[in-house]
Tab-separated table of C-alpha atoms in Angstrom:
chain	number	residue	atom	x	y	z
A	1	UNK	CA	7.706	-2.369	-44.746
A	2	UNK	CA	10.341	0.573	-44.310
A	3	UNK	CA	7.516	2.794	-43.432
A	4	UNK	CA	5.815	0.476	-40.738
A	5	UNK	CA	9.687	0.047	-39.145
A	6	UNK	CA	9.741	3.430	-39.319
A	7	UNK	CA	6.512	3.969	-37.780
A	8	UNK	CA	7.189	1.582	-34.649
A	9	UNK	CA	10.427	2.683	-34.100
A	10	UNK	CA	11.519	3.272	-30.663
A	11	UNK	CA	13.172	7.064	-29.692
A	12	UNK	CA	16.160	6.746	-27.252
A	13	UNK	CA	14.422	9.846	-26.114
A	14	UNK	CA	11.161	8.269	-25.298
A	15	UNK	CA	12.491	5.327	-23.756
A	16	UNK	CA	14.379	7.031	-21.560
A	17	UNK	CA	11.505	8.911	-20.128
A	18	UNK	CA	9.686	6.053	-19.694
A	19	UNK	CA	12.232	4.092	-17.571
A	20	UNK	CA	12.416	7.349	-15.592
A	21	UNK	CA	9.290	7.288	-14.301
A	22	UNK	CA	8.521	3.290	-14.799
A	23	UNK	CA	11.183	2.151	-12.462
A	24	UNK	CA	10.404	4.002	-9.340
A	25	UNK	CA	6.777	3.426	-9.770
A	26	UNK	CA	7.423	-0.355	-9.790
A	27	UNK	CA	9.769	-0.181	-6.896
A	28	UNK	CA	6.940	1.795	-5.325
A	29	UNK	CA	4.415	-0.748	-5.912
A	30	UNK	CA	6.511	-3.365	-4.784
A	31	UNK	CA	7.351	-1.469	-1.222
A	32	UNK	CA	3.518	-1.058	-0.473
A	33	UNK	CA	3.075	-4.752	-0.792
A	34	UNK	CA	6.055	-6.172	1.390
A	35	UNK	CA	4.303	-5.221	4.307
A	36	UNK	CA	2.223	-8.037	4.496
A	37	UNK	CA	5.420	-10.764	3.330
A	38	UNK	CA	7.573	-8.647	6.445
A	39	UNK	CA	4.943	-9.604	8.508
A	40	UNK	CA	5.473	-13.084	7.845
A	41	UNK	CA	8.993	-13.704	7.636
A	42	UNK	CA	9.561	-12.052	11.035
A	43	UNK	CA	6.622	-13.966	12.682
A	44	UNK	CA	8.300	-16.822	10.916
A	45	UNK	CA	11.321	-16.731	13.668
A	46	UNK	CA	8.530	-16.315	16.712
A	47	UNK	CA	7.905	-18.521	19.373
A	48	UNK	CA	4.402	-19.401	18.181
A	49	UNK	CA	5.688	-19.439	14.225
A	50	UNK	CA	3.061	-21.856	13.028
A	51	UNK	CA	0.010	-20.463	13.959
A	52	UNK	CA	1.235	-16.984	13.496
A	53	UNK	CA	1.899	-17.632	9.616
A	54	UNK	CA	-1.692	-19.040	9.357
A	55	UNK	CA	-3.215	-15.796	11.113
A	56	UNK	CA	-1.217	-13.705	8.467
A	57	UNK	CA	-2.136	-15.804	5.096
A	58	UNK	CA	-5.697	-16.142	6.268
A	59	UNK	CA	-5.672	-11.955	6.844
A	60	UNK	CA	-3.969	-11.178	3.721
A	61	UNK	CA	-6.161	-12.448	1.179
A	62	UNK	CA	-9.581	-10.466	1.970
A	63	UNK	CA	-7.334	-7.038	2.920
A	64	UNK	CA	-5.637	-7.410	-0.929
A	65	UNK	CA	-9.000	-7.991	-2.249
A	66	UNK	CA	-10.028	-4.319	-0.664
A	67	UNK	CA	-6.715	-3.154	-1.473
A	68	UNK	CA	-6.609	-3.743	-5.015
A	69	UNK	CA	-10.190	-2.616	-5.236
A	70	UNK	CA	-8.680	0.906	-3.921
A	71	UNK	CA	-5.544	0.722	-5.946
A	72	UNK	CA	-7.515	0.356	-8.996
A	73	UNK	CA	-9.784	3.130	-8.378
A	74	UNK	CA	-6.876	5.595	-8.247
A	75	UNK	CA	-6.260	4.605	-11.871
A	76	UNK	CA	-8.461	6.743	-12.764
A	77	UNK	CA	-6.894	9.691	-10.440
A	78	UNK	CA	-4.015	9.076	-12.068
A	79	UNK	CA	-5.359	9.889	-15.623
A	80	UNK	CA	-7.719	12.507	-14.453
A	81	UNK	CA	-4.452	14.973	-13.017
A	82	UNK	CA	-2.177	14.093	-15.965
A	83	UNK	CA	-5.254	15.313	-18.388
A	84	UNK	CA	-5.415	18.661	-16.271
A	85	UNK	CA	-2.140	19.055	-16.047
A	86	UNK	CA	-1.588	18.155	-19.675
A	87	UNK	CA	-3.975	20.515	-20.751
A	88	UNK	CA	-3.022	23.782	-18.568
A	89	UNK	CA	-6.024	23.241	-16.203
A	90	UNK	CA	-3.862	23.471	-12.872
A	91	UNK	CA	-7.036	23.976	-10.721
A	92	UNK	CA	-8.614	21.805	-12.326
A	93	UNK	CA	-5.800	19.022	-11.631
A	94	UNK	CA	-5.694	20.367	-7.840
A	95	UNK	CA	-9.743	19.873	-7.338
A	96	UNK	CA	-9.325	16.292	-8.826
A	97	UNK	CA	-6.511	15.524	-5.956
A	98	UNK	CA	-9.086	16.718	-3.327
A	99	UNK	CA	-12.038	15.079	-4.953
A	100	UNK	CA	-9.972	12.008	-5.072
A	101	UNK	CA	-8.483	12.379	-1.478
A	102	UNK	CA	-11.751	12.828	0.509
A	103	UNK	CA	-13.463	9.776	-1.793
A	104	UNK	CA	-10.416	7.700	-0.985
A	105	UNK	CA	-10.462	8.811	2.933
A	106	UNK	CA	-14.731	8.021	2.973
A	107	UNK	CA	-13.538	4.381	1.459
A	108	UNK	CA	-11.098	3.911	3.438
A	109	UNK	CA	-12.814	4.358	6.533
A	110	UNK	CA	-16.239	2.168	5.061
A	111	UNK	CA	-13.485	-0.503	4.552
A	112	UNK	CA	-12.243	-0.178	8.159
A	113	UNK	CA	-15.464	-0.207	10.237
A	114	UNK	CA	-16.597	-3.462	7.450
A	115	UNK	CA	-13.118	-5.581	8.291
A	116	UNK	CA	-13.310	-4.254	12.063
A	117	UNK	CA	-16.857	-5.487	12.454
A	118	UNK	CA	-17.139	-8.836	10.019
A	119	UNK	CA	-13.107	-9.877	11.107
A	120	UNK	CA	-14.879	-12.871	12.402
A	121	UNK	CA	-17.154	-13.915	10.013
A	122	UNK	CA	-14.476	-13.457	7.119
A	123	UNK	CA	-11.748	-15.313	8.882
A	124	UNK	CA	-13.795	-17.851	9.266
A	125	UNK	CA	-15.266	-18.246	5.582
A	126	UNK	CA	-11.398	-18.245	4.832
A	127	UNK	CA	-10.797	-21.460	6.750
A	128	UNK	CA	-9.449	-20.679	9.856
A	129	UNK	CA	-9.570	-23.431	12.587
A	130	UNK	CA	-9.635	-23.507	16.012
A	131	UNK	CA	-6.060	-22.502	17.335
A	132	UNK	CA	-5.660	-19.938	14.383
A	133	UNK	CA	-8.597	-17.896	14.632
A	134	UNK	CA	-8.094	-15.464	17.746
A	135	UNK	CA	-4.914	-14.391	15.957
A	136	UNK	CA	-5.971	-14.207	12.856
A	137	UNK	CA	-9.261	-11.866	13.914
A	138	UNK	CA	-7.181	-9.737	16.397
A	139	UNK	CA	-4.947	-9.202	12.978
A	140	UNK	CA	-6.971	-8.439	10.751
A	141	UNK	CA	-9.156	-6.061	13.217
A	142	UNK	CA	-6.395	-3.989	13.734
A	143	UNK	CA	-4.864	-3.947	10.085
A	144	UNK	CA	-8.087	-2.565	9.210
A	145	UNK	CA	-7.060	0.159	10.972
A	146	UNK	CA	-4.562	1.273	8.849
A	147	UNK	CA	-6.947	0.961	5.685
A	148	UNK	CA	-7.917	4.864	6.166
A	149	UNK	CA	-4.321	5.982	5.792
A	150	UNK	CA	-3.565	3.388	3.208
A	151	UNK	CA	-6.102	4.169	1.320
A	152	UNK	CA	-5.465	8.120	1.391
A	153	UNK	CA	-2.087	7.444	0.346
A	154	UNK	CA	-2.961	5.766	-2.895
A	155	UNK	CA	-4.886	8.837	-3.581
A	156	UNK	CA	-1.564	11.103	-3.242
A	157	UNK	CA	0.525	8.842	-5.364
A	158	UNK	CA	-1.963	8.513	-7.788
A	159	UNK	CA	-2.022	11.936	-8.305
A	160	UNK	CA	1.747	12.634	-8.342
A	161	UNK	CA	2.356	9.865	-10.797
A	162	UNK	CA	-0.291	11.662	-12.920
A	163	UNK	CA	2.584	14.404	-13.277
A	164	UNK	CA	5.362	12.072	-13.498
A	165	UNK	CA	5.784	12.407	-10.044
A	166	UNK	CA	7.223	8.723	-9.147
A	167	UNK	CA	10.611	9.101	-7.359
A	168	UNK	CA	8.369	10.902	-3.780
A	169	UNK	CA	6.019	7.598	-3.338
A	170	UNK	CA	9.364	5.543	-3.473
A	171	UNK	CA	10.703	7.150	-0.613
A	172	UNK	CA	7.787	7.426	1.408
A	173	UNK	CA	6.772	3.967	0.754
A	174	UNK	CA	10.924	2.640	1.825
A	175	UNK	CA	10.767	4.826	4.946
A	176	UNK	CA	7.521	3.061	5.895
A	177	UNK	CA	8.711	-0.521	5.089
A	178	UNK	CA	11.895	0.661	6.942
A	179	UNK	CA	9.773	1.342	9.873
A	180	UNK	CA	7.846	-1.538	9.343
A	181	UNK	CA	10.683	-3.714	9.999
A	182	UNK	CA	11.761	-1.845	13.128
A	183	UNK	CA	8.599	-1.705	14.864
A	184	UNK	CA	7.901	-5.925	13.905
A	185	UNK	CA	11.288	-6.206	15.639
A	186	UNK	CA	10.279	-4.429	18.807
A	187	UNK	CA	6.708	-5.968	19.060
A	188	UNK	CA	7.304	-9.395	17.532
A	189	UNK	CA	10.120	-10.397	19.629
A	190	UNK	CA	9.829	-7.775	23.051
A	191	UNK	CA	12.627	-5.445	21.898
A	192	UNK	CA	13.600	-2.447	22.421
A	193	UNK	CA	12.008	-1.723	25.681
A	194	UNK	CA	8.650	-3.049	24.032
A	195	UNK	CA	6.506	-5.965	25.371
A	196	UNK	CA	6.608	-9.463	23.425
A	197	UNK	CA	2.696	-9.230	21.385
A	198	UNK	CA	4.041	-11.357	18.846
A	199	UNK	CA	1.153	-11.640	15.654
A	200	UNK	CA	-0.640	-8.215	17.826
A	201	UNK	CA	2.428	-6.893	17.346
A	202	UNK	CA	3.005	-7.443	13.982
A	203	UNK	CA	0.143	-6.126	13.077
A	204	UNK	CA	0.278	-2.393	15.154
A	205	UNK	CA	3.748	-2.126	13.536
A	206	UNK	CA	2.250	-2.282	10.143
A	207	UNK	CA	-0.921	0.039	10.905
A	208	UNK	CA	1.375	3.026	12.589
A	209	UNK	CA	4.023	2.178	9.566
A	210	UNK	CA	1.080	3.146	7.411
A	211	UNK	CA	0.108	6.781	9.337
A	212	UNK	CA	3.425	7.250	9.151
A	213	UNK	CA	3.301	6.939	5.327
A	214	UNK	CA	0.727	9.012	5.177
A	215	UNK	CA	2.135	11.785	6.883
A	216	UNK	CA	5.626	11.773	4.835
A	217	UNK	CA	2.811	11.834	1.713
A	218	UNK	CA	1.057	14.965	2.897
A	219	UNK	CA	4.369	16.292	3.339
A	220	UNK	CA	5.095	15.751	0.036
A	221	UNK	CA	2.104	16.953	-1.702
């Protein structure tokens, strides 16, 4: 028993480290999907509230079923660059970011031309009615525009959390949501100079929000 207590015991040390790079990776993750849920609760104080919320649940569902298919697939990117790295293979590690970068960028765009062209079709297998559905396909045609740069972005913070790399993606991901929030404000409501699109709005704010990530990330890498 004294050995196995020994054997499980946690080092300060360790835990430390793990924290470290845990906690801004969660915070990460959790900035990339309040763009969506910003989307809502500002639509949620619109003129045409309602339907507006329905055209944004109805979206959401088949763009997080892509989106977690993506996520998921830089998993692996993830463990691929910390085993390079890891192991001294630096080129190695910086071939495996450019492998997974121009995969991610060929998905991303395959994503974007299938939501573009089927917006329809889906929206409609998800239930929409009558007075929801021109929203709810002019939303999700133009969200799929940002799935290229989303998409490209998972690649670069997949590969910078595969060398611990978790504090960049945190930032880049808050200055996006932070931009996020401006641009809804503009578009949603007619601010700013900016005409009054309401759900259209809502949803070019969160496609440039996303270039805009994207860029910071390239930055970064």
């Amino acid at each position: 028993m004294e050995l196995l207590l020994r054997k499980t015991s946690l080092r300060r040390e360790d835990t430390k480290i793990i924290w470290v790079i845990m906690l801004p990776a969660l915070f990460e993750l959790v900035m990339s999907q309040l763009f969506g849920m910003v989307d809502t609760i500002m639509l949620g104080h619109s003129v045409d509230s309602t339907v507006a919320i329905a055209a944004v649940g109805l979206t959401n569902s088949p763009f997080n079923l892509f989106n977690g298919m993506i996520a998921a697939f830089n998993n692996g990117t993830t463990v691929a660059v910390a085993w390079a790295v890891g192991a001294g293979k630096r080129d190695d590690a910086r071939s495996i970011v450019r492998t997974a970068m121009m995969t991610n960028a060929l998905i991303g765009l395959l994503v974007s031309l299938a939501l573009y062209a089927f917006a329809e079709p889906i929206i409609i297998f998800m239930g929409a009615q009558e007075d929801t559905l021109d929203f709810s396909v002019s939303y999700l045609r133009i969200i799929a525009a940002g799935m290229l740069p989303l998409s490209m972005c998972y690649a670069i913070t997949g590969s910078l959390r595969g060398v611990g790399r978790t504090r960049m993606p945190m930032v880049y991901n808050l200055i996006a949501n932070f931009c996020n929030v401006i641009g809804n404000y503009a578009l949603i409501y007619g601010r700013l100079g900016c005409p009054q699109l309401g759900v259209t709005g809502a949803a070019i704010s969160t496609t440039l929000s996303r270039y805009i990530a994207l860029l910071l990330a390239l930055g970064v890498l």
